[in-house]
Short mmCIF file of C-alpha atoms and ligand atoms in Angstrom, two decimals:
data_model
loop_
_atom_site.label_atom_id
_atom_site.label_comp_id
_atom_site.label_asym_id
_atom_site.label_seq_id
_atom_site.Cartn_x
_atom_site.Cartn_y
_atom_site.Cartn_z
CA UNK V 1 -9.64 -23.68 -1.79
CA UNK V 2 -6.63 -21.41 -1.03
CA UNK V 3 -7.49 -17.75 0.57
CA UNK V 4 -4.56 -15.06 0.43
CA UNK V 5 -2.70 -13.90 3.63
CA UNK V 6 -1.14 -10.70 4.33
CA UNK V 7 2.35 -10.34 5.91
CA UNK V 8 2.75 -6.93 6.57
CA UNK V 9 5.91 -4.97 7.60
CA UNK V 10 8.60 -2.25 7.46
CA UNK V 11 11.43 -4.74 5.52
CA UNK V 12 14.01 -2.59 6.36
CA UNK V 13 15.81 -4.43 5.38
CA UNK V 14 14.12 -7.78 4.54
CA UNK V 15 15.88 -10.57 6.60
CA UNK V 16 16.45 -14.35 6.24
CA UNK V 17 13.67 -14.39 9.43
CA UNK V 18 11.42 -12.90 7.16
CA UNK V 19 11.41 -14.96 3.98
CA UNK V 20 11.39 -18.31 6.37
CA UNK V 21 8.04 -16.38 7.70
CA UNK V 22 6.37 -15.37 4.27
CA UNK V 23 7.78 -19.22 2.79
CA UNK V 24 5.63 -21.18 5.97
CA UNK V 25 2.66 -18.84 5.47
CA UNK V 26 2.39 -19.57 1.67
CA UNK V 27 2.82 -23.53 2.91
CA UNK V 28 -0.01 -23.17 5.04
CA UNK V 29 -2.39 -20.86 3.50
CA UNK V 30 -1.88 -21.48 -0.20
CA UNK V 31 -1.12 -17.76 -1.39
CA UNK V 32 0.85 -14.58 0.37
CA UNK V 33 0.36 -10.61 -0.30
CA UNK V 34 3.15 -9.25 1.39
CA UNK V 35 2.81 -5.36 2.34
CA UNK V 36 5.17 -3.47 2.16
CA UNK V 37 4.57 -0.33 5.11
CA UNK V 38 4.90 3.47 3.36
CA UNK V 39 4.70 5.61 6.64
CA UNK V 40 5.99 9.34 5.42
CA UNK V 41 6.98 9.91 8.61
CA UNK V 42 9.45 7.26 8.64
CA UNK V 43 12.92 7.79 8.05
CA UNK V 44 13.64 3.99 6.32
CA UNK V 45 17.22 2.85 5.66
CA UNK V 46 16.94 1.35 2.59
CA UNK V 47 13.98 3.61 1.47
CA UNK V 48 12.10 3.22 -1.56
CA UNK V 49 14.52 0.49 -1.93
CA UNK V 50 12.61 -1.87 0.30
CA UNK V 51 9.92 -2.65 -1.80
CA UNK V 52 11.94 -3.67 -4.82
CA UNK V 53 14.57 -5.81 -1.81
CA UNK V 54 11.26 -7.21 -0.90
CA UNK V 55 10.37 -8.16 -4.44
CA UNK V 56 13.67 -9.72 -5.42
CA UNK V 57 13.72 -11.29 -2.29
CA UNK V 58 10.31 -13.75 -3.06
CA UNK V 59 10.31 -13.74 -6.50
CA UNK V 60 11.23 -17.57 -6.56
CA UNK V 61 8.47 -18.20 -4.07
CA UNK V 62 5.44 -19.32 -6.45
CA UNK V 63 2.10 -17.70 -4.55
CA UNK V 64 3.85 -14.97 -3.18
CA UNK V 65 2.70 -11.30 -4.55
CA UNK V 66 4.52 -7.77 -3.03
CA UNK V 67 2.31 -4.41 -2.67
CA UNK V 68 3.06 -1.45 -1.61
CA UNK V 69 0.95 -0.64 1.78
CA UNK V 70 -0.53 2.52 3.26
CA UNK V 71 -3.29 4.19 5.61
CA UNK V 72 -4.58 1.52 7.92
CA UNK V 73 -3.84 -2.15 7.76
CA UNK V 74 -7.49 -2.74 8.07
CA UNK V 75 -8.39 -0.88 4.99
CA UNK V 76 -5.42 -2.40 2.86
CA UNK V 77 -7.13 -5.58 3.30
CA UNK V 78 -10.74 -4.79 3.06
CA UNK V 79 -9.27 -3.26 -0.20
CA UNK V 80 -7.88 -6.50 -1.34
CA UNK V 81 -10.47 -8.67 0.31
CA UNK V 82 -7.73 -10.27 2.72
CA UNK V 83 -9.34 -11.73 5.94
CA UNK V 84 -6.27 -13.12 7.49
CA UNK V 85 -2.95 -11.33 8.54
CA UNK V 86 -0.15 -13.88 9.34
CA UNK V 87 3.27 -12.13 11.87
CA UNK V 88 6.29 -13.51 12.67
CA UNK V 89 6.28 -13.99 16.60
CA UNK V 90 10.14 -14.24 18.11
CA UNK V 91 9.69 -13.27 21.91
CA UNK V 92 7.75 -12.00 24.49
CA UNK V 93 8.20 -8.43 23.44
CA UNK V 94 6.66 -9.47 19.84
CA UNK V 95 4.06 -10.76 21.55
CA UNK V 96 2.96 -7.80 23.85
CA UNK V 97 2.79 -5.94 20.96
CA UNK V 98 1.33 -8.45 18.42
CA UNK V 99 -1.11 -9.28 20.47
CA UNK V 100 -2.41 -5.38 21.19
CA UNK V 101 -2.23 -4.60 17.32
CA UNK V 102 -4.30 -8.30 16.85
CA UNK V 103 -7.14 -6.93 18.79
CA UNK V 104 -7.73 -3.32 17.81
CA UNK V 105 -7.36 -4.75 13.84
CA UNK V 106 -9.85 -7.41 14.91
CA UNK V 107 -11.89 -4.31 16.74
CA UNK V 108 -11.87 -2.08 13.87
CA UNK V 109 -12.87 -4.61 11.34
CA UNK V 110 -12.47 -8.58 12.15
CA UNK V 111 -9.17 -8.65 10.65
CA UNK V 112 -7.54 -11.93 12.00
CA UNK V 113 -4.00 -12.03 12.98
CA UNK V 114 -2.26 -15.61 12.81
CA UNK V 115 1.28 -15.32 14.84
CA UNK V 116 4.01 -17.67 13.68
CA UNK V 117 6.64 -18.53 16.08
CA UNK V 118 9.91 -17.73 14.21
CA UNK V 119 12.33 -20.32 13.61
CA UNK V 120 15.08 -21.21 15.39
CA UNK V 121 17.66 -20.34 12.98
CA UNK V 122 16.10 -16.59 12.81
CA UNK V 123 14.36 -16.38 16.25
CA UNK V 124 17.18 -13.32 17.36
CA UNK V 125 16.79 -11.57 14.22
CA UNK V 126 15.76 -8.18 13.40
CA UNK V 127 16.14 -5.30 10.73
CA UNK V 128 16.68 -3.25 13.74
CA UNK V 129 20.13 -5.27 14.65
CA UNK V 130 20.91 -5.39 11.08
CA UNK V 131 20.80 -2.08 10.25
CA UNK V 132 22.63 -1.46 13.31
CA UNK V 133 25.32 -3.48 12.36
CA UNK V 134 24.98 -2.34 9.12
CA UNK V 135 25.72 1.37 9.85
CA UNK V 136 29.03 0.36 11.41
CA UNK V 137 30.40 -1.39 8.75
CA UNK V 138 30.08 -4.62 9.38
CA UNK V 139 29.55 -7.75 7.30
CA UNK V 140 25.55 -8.94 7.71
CA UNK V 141 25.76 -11.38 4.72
CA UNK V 142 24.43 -14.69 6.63
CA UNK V 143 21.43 -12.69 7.70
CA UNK V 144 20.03 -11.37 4.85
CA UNK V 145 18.59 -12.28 1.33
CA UNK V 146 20.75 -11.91 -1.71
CA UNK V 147 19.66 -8.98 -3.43
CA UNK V 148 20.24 -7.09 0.03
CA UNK V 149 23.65 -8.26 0.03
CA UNK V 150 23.83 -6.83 -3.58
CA UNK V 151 22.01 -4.09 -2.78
CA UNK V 152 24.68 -3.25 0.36
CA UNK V 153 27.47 -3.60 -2.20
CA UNK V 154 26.06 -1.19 -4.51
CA UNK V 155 25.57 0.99 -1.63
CA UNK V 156 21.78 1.16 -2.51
CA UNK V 157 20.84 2.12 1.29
CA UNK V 158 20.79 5.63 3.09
CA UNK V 159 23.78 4.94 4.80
CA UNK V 160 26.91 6.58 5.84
O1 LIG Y 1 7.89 -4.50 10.47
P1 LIG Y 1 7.06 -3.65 11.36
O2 LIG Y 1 7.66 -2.27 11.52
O3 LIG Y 1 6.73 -4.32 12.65
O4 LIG Y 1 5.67 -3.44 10.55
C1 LIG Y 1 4.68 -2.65 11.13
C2 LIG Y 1 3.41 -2.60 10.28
C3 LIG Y 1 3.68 -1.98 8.91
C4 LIG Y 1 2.85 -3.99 10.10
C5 LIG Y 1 2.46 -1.74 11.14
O5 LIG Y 1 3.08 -0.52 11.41
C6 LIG Y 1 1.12 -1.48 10.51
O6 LIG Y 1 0.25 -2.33 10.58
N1 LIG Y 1 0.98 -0.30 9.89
C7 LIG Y 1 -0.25 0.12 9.25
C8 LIG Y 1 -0.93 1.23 10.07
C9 LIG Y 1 -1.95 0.66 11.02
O7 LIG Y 1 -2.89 -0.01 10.64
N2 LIG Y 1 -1.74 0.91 12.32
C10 LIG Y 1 -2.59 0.42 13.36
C11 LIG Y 1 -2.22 -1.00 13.73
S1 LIG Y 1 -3.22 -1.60 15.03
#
């Protein structure tokens, strides 16, 4: 019996560290819902872009699905009847505040959080160094999925 798992985030942009993450939670748990976060007060990157980056990104992963997320991760998931939210855990930091989100989802519902240390290949990466590379200019090719690489050429992202 397979039970789907959320992975949750910004994806802005989607990275290589991410699809590694959602492609060893759908080898463990069977089946993957990743969320996609819609925060209005955000100012995203790659904007409503994301979601569809996200989409392209997984669509050769068989099990995976991509939704769009607001409101409170515990209410996503009673919504979808998810039990089990699986994060990508790189270092310490991650894990300060992994570990404070794990408990006051568990708190406000029972929501368990599974944390997945990242690989080794990906354990440096973030959308925050990517975009910040990104914004001056330079060439983040090896770090992200294709369609952001197309996406970057197309000039699909809020950039300058
Ligand atoms: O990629 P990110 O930015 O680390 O993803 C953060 C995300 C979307 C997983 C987080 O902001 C989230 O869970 N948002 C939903 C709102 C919520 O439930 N907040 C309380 C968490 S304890």
């Amino acid at each position: 019996m397979t039970s789907q798992v959320l992975c949750p985030g910004s994806f802005d942009p989607i990275t290589n560290g991410h699809v590694d993450i959602i492609r060893r939670a759908r080898d463990v748990f069977g089946e993957v819902l990743v969320g996609v976060g819609v925060n209005q007060q955000k100012n995203y990157l790659f904007g409503e872009q994301r979601i569809e980056l996200v989409r392209r990104s997984v669509e050769d992963l068989d099990g995976v699905e991509v939704a769009e997320m607001d409101g409170l991760l515990v209410d996503f998931c009673r919504s979808r009847g998810i039990s089990t939210v699986v994060k990508g855990l790189r270092f310490g930091a991650d894990f300060d505040f992994e570990l404070q989100m794990a408990h006051m989802n568990h708190g406000l519902s029972g929501l368990e959080t599974i944390l997945l240390p990242a690989s080794a290949d990906h354990v440096t990466l973030s959308s925050t160094l990517v975009r910040s590379v990104l914004q001056f200019g330079g060439d983040v090719s090896n770090y992200v999925p294709g369609p952001v690489v197309d996406a970057i050429a197309d000039r699909l992202w809020q950039g300058p």
